[in-house]
mmCIF file of C-alpha atoms and ligand atoms in Angstrom:
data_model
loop_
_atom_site.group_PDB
_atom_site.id
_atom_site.type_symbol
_atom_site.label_atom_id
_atom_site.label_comp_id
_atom_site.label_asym_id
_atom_site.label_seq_id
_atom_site.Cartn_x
_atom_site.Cartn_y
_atom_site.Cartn_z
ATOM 1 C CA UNK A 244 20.523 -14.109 22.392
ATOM 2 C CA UNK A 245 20.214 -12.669 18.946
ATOM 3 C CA UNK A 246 22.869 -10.071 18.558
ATOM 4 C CA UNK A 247 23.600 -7.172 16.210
ATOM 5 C CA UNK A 248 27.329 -7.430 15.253
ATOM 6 C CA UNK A 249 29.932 -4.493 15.085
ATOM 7 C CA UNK A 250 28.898 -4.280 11.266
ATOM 8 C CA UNK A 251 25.162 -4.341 11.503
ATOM 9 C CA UNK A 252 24.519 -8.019 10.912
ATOM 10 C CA UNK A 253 22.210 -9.598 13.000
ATOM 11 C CA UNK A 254 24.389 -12.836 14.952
ATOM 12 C CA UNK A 255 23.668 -15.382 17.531
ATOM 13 C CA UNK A 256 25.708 -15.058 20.777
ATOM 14 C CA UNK A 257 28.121 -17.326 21.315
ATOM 15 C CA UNK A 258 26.062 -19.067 23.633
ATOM 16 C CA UNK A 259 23.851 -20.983 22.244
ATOM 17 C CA UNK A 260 20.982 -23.032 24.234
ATOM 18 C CA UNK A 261 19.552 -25.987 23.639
ATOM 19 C CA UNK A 262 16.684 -25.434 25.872
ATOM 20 C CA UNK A 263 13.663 -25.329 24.055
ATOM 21 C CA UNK A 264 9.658 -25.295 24.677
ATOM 22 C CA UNK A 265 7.763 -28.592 24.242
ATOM 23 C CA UNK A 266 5.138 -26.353 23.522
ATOM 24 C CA UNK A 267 5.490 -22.397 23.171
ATOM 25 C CA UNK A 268 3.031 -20.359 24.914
ATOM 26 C CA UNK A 269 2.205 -17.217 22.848
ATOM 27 C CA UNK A 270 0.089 -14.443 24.538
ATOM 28 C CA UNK A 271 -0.734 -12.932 21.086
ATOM 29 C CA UNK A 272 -1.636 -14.463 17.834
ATOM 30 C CA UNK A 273 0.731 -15.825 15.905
ATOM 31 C CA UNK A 274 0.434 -18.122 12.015
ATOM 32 C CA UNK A 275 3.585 -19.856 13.096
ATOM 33 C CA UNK A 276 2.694 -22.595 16.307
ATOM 34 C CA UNK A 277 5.027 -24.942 17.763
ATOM 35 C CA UNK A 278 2.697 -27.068 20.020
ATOM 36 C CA UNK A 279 4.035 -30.996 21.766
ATOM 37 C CA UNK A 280 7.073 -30.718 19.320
ATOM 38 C CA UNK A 281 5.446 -30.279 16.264
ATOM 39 C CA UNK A 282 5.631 -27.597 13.548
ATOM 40 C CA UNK A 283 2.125 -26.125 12.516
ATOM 41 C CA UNK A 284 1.772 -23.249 10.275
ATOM 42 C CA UNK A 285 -1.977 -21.614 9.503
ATOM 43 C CA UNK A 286 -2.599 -21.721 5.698
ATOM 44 C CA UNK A 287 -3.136 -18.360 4.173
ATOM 45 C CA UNK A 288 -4.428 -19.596 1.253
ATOM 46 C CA UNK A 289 -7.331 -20.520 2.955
ATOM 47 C CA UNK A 290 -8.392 -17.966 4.920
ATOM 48 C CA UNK A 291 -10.517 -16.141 5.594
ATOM 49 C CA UNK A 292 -13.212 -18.820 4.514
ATOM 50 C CA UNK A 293 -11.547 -21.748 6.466
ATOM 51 C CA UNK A 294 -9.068 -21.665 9.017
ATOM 52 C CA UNK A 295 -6.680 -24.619 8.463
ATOM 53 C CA UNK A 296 -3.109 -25.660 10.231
ATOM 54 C CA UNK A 297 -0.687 -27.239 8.158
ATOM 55 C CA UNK A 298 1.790 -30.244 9.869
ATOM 56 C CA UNK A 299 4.575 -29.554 8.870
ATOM 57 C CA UNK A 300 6.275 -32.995 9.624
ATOM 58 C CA UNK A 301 9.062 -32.873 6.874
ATOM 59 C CA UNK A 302 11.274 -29.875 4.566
ATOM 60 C CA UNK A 303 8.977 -30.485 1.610
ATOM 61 C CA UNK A 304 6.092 -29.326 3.100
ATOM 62 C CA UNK A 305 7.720 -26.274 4.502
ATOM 63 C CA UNK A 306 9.254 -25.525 1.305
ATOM 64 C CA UNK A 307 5.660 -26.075 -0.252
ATOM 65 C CA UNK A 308 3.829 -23.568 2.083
ATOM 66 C CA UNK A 309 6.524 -20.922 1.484
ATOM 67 C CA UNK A 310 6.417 -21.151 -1.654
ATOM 68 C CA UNK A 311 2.077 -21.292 -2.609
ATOM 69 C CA UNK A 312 1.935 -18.343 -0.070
ATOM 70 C CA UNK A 313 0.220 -20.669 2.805
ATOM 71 C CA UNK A 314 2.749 -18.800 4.939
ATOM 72 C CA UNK A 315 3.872 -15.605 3.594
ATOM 73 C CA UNK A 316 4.680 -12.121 4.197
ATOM 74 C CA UNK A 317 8.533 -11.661 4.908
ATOM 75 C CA UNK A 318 8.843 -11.980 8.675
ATOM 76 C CA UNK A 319 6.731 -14.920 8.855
ATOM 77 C CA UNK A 320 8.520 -16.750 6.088
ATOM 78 C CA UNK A 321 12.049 -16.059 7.699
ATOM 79 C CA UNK A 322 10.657 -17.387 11.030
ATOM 80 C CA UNK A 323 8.849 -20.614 8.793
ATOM 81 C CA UNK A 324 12.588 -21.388 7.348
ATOM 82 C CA UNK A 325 14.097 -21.320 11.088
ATOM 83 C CA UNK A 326 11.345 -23.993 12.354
ATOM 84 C CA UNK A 327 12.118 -25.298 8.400
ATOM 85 C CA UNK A 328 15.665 -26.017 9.545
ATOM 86 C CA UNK A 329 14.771 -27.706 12.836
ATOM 87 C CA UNK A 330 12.378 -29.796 11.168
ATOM 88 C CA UNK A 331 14.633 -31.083 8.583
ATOM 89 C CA UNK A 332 17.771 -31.623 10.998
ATOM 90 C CA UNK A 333 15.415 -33.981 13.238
ATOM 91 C CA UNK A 334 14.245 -35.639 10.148
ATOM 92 C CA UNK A 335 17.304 -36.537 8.310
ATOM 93 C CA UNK A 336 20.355 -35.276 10.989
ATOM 94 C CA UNK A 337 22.815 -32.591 10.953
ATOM 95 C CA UNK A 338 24.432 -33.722 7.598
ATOM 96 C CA UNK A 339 20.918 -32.910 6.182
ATOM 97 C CA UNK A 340 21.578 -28.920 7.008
ATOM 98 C CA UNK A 341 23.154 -27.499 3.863
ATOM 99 C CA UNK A 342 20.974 -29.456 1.648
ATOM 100 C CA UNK A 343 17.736 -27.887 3.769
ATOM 101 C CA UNK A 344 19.348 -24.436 3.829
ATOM 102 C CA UNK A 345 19.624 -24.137 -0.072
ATOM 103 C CA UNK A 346 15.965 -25.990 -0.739
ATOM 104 C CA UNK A 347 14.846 -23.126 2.041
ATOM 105 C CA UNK A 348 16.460 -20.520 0.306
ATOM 106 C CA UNK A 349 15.242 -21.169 -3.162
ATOM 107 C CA UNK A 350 11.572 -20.872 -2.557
ATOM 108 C CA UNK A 351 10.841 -17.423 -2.722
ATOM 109 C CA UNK A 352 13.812 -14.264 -4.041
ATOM 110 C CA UNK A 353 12.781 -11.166 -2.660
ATOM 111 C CA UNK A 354 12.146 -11.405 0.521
ATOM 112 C CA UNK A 355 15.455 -10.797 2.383
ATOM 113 C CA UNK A 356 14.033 -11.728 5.814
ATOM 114 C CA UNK A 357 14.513 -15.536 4.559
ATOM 115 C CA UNK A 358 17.754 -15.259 4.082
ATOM 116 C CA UNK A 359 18.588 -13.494 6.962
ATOM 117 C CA UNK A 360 17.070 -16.149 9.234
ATOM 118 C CA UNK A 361 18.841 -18.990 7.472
ATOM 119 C CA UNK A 362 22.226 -17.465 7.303
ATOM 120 C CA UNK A 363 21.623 -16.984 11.298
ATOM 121 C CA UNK A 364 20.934 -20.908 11.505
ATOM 122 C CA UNK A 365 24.185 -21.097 9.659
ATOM 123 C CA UNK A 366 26.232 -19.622 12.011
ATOM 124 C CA UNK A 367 24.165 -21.562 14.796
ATOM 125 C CA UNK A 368 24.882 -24.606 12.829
ATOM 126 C CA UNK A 369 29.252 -23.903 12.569
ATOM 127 C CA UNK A 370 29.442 -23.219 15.966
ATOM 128 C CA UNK A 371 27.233 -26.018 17.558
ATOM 129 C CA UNK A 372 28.404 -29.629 18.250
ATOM 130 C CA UNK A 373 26.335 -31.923 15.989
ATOM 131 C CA UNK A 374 24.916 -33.821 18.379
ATOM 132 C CA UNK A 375 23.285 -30.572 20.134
ATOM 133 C CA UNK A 376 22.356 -29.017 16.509
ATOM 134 C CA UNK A 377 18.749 -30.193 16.120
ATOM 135 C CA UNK A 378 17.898 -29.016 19.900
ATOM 136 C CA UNK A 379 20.205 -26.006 19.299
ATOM 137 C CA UNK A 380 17.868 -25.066 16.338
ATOM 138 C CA UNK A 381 14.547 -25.467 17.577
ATOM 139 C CA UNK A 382 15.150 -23.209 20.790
ATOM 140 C CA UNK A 383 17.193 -20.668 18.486
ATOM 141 C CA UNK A 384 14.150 -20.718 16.378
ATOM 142 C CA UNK A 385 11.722 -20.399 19.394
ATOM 143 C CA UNK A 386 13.613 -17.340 20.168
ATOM 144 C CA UNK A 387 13.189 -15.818 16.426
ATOM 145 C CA UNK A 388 9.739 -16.275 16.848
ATOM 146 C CA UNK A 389 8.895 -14.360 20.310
ATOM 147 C CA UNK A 390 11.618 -11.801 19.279
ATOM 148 C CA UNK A 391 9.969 -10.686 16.087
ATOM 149 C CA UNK A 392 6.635 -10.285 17.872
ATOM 150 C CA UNK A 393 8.252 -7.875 20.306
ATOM 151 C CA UNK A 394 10.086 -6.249 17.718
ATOM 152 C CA UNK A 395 6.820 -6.067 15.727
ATOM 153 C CA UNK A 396 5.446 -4.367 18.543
ATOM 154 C CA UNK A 397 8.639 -1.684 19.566
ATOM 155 C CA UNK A 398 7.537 -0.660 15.798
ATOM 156 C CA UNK A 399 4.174 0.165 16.403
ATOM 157 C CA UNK A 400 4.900 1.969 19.581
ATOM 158 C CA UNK A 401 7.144 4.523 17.439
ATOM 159 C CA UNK A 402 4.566 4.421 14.287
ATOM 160 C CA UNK A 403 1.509 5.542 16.504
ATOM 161 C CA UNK A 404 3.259 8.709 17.590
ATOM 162 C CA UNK A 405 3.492 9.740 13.650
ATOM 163 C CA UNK A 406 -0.607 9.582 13.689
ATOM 164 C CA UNK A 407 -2.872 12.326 14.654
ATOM 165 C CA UNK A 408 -6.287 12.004 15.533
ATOM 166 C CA UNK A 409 -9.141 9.868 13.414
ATOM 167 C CA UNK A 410 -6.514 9.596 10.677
ATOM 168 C CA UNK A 411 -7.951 7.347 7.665
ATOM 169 C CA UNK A 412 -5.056 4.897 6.957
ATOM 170 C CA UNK A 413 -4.493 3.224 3.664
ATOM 171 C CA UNK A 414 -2.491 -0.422 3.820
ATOM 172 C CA UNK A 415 -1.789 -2.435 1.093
ATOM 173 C CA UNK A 416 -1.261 -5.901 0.711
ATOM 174 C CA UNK A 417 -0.905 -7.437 4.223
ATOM 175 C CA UNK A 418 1.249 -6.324 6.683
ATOM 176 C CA UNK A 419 -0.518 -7.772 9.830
ATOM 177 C CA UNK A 420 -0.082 -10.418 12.521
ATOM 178 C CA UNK A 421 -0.271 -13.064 9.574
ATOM 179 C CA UNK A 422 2.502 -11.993 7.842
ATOM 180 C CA UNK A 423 4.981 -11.979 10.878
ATOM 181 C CA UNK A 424 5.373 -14.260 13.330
ATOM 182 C CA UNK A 425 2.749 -12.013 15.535
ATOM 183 C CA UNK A 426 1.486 -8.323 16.054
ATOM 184 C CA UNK A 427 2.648 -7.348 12.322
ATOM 185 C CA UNK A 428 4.289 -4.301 10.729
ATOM 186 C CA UNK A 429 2.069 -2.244 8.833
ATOM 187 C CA UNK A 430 -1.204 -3.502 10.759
ATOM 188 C CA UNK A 431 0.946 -3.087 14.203
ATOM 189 C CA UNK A 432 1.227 0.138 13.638
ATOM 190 C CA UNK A 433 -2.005 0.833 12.653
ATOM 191 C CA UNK A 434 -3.120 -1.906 15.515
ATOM 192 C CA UNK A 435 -0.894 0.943 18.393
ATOM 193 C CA UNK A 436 -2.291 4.146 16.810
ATOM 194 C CA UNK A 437 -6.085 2.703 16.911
ATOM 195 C CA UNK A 438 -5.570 1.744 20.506
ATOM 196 C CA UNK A 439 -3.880 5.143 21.412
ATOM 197 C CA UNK A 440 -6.990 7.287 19.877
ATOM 198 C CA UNK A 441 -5.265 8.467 16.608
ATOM 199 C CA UNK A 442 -6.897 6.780 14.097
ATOM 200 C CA UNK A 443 -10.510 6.899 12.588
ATOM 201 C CA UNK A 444 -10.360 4.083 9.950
ATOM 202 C CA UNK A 445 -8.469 1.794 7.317
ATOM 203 C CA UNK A 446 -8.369 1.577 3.953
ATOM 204 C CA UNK A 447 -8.067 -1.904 3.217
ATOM 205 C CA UNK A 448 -7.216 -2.484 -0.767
ATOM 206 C CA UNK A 449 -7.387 -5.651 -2.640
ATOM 207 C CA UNK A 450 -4.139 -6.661 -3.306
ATOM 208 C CA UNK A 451 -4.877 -8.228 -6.985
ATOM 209 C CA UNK A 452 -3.970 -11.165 -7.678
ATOM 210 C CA UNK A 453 -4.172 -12.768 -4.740
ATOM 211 C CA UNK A 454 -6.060 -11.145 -2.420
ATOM 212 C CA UNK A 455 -3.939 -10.402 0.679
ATOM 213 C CA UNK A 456 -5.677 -7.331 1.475
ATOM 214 C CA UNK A 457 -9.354 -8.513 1.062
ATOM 215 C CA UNK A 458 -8.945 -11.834 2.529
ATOM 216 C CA UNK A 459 -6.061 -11.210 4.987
ATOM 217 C CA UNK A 460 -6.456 -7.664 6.461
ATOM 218 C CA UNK A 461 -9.394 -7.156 6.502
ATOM 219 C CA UNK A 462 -9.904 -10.637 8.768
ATOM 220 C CA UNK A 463 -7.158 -9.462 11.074
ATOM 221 C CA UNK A 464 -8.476 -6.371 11.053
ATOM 222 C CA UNK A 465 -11.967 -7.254 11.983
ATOM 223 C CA UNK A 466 -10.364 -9.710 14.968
ATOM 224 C CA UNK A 467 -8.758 -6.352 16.123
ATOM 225 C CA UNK A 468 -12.530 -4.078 15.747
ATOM 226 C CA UNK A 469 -10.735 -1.698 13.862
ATOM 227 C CA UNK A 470 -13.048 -0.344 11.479
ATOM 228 C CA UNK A 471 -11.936 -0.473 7.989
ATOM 229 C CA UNK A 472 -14.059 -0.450 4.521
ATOM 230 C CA UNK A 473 -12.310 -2.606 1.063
ATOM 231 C CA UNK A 474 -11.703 -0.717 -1.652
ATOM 232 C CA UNK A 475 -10.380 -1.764 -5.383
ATOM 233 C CA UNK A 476 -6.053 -1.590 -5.959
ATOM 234 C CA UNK A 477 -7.322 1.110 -8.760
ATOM 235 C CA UNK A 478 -9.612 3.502 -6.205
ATOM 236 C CA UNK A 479 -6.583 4.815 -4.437
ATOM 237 C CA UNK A 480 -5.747 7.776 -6.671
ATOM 238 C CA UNK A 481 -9.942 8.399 -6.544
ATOM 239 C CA UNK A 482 -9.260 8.416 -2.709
ATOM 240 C CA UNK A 483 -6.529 10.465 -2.659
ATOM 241 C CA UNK A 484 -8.122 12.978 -4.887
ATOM 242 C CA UNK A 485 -11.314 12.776 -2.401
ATOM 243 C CA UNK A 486 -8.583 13.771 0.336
ATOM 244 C CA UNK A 487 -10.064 10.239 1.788
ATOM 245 C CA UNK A 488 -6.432 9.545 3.087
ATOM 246 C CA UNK A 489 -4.168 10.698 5.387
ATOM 247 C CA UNK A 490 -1.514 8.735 5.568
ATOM 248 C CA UNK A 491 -0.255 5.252 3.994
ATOM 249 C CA UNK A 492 1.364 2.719 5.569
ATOM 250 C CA UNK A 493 2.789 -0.321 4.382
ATOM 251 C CA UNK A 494 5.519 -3.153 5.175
ATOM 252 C CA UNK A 495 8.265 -4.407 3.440
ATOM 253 C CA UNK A 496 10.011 -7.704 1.735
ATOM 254 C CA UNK A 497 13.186 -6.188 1.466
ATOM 255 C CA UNK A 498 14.966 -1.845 1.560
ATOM 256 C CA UNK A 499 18.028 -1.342 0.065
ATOM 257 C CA UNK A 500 20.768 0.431 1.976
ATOM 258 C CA UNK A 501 19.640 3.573 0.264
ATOM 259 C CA UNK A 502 15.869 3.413 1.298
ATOM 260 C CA UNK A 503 14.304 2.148 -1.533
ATOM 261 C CA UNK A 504 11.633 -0.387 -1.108
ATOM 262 C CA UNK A 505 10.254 -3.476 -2.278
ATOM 263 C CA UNK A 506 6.788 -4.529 -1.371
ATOM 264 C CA UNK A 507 4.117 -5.835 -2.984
ATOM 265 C CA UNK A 508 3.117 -4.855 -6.466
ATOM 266 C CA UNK A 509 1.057 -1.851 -6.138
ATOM 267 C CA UNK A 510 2.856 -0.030 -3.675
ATOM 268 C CA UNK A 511 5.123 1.906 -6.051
ATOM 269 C CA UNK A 512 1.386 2.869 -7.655
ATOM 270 C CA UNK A 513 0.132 3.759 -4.090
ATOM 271 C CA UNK A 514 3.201 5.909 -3.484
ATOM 272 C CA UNK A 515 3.311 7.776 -6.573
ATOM 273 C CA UNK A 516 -0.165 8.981 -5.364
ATOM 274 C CA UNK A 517 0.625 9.878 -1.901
ATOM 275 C CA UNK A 518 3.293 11.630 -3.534
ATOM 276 C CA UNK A 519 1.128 13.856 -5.764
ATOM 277 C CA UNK A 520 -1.590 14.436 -2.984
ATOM 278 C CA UNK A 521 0.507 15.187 -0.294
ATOM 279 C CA UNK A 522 0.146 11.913 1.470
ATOM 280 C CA UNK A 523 2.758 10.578 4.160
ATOM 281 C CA UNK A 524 3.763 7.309 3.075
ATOM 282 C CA UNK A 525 5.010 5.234 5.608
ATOM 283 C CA UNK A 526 6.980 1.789 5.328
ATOM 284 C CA UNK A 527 6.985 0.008 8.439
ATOM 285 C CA UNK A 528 9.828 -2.997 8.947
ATOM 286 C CA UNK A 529 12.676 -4.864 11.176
ATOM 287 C CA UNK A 530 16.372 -3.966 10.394
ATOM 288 C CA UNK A 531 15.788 -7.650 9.490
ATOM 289 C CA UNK A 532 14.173 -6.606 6.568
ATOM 290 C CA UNK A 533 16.903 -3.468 5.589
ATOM 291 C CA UNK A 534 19.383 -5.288 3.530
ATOM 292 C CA UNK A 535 22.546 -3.053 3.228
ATOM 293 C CA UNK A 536 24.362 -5.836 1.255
ATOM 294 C CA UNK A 537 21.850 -4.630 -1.808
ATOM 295 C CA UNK A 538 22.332 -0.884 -2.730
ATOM 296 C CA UNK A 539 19.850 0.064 -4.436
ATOM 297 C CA UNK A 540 16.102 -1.006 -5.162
ATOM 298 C CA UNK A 541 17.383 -1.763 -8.775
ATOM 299 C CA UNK A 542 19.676 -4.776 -6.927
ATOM 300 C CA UNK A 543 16.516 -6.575 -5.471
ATOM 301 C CA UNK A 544 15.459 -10.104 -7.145
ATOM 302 C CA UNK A 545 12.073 -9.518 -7.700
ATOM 303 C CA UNK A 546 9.740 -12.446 -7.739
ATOM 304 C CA UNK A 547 7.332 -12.885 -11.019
ATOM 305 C CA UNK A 548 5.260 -15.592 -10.361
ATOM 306 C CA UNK A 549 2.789 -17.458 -12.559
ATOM 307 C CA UNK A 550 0.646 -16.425 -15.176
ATOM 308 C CA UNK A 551 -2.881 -18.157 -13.574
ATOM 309 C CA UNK A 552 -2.525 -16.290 -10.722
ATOM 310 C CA UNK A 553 -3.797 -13.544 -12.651
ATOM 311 C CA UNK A 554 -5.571 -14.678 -15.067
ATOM 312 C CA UNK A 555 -7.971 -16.889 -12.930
ATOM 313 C CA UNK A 556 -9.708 -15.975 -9.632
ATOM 314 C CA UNK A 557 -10.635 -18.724 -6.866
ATOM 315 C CA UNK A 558 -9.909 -21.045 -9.379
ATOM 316 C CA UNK A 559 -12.331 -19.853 -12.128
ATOM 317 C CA UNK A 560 -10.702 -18.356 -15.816
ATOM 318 C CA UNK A 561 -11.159 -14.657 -15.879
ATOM 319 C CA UNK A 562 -9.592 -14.702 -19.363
ATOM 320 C CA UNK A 563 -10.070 -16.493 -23.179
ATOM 321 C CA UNK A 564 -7.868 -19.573 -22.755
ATOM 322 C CA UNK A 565 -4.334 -19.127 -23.852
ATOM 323 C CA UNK A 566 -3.816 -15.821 -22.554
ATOM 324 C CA UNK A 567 -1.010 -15.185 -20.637
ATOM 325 C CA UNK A 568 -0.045 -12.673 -17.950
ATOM 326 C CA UNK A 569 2.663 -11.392 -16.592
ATOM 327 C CA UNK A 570 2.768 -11.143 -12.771
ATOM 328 C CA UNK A 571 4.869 -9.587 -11.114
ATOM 329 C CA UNK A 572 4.591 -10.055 -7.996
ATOM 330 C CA UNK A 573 6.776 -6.962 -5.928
ATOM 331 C CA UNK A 574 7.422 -3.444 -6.979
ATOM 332 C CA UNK A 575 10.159 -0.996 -6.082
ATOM 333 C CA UNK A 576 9.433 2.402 -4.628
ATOM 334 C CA UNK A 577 12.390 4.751 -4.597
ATOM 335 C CA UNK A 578 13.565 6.340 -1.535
ATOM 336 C CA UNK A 579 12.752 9.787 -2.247
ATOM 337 C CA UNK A 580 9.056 8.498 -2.360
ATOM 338 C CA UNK A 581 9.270 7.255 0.939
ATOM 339 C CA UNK A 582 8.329 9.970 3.970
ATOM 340 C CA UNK A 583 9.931 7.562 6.494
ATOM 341 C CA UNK A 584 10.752 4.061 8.111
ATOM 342 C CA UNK A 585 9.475 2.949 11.028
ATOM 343 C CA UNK A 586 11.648 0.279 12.646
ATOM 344 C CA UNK A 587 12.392 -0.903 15.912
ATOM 345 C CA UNK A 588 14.789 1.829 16.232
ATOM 346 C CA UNK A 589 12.681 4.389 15.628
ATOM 347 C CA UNK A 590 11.751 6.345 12.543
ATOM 348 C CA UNK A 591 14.261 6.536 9.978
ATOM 349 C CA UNK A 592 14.162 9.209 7.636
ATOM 350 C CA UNK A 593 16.158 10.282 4.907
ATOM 351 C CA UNK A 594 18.987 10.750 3.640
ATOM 352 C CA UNK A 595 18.669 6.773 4.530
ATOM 353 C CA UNK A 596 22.304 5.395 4.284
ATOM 354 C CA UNK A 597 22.976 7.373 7.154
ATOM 355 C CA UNK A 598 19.880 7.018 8.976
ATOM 356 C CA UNK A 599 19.543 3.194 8.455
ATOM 357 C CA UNK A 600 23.539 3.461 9.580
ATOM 358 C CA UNK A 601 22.457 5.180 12.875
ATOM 359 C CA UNK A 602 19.452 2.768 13.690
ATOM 360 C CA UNK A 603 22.051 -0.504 13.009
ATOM 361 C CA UNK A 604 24.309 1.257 15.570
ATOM 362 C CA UNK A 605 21.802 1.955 18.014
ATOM 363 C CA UNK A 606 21.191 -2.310 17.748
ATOM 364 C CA UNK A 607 24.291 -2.903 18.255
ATOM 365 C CA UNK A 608 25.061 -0.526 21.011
HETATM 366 O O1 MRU B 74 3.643 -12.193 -1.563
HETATM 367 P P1 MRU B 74 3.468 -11.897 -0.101
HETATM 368 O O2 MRU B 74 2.056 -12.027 0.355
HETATM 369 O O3 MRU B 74 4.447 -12.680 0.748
HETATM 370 O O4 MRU B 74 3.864 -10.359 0.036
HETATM 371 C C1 MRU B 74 3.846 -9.790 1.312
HETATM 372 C C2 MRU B 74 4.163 -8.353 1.314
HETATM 373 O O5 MRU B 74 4.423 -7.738 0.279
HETATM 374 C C3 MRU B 74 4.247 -7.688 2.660
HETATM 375 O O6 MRU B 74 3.866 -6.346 2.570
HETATM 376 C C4 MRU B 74 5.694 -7.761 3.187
HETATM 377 O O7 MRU B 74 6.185 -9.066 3.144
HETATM 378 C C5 MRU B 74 5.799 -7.248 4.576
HETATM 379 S S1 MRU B 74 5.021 -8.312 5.749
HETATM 380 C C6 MRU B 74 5.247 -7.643 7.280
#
């Protein structure tokens, strides 16, 4: 079992299985597949033209999918890094497991979910004999994997009761099934409120530079038949002003113990908007994701990644050679920005230290 401890962090049990699937069984979708002891993630960077599973057969190629966003979104990548440890302790033995967990851990900052997960496979790893670790890893892995899912889902079921009736719903970035290891955040709570009658239609935005709203939630959210139209990152005040939007919702890479939030860049932009038209805007994450080692939003590593992801598109140069971009690639929306949280404990609102204090309690009760 995956436990909360007395101070809020997430900790294995002490009893620890070594009982694992040869192949697990999903019911829902999932990017992350285990199937006859093998390690398969669906790359993202693909979609939604092709849709291509990656072997994972050693660290490296983990490593390499994390970090060219083949598996991203911060659920999915914590849940990547657990299978990332099993992998690499089968490869190379349980001597190998420090090495993997800092290779893991360096692949992508902001996303605290990653670190979470492998800091749980630590504690897995100083409390298991050796010769159990690699079996030890892939069930405790297993388990991250359903567990998020359901958790993914407990979110949605509180999320859908903040939704009225034919709402229009703006996302950004994506927040679905793909970027967890099933159901989603964002898109699971727009996913429960479309199936409960409360919500008329999504508005999907780009997600410049790379796309994760036009190619990745709109796809899910086409799977789903949840009608949705694709509009440009810079049409969301025009929306707004329209009074084309009635309520935002969006997930998370990492919150602060105050409530401030980092997501993809953009969603400071999208808030400031919802702010100034009266907009709820909702964030939509695990505890797993609430990091109340970090205080503030000003404390988060934030990832800036490289210049030809902006200035090229699908591989073609949108720019005179030689220019350079910065890209960053998460923003921080303060707290007082942010109308509430919607976790698996329920909707947090603020004042958020105490609220996110509560809903770690609850866990742990
Ligand atoms: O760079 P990405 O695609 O990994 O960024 C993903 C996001 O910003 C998501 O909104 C966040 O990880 C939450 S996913 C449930």
């Amino acid at each position: 079992m995956v436990n909360l401890g007395r101070e809020g962090k997430l900790r294995l049990s002490s009893s620890h299985t070594t009982e694992y699937a040869t192949s697990l069984e999903l019911d829902f979708f999932s990017p992350i597949r285990w199937t006859d002891n093998q390690f398969f993630l669906l790359d993202q960077t693909l979609l939604p033209q092709e849709e291509t599973w990656i072997h994972c057969t050693d660290l490296e190629i983990v490593c390499d999918a994390i970090k060219r966003l083949a598996v991203r979104g911060a659920p999915a990548i914590g849940v990547a890094a657990a299978y990332g440890l099993a992998v690499a302790v089968g490869n190379s033995g349980p001597e190998s497991f420090d090495a993997a967990y800092q290779t893991l851990m360096a692949t992508r900052p902001t996303a605290v979910n990653l670190r979470w997960a492998l800091d749980l496979g630590r504690d897995l790893e100083q409390e298991m004999p050796a010769k159990d670790l690699h079996a030890g890893l892939i069930a405790w892995a297993q388990k991250l994997h359903v567990e998020d899912a359901e958790t993914n889902r407990r979110i949605g079921e509180h999320g859908k009761e903040l939704f009225a009736q034919a709402d229009r719903v703006l996302t950004h970035c994506n927040a679905g099934a793909l970027a967890t290891a099933g159901f989603g955040t964002a898109v699971g709570v727009v996913q429960a409120a479309f199936e409960a009658g409360r919500l008329g239609s999504v508005w999907v935005d780009e997600t410049r530079p790379l796309l994760q709203g036009a190619r990745l939630t709109t796809w899910e959210l086409k799977r789903l038949g949840i009608p949705h139209q694709l509009v440009t990152d810079s049409s969301v005040g025009a929306l707004m002003s329209r009074s084309l939007v009635d309520r935002c919702v969006v997930g998370s890479d990492r919150i602060a113990a105050n409530g401030d939030v980092a997501n993809k860049i953009g969603t400071y932009t999208a808030a400031v908007m919802a702010h100034r038209h009266g907009v709820p805007f909702y964030v939509a994450a695990p505890l797993s994701t609430i990091d109340r080692s970090t205080p503030t939003g000003n404390d988060i590593p934030i990832e800036e990644r490289a210049s030809a992801e902006v200035s090229m598109i699908a591989g073609k140069d949108m720019t005179p050679s030689g220019t350079e971009a910065l890209n960053i690639a998460f923003d921080v929306t303060p707290a007082e920005l942010v109308t509430a949280i919607i976790t698996e404990q329920g909707v947090l609102r603020a004042p958020y230290e105490e609220s996110i204090a509560a809903a770690f309690a609850r866990a742990a009760a």
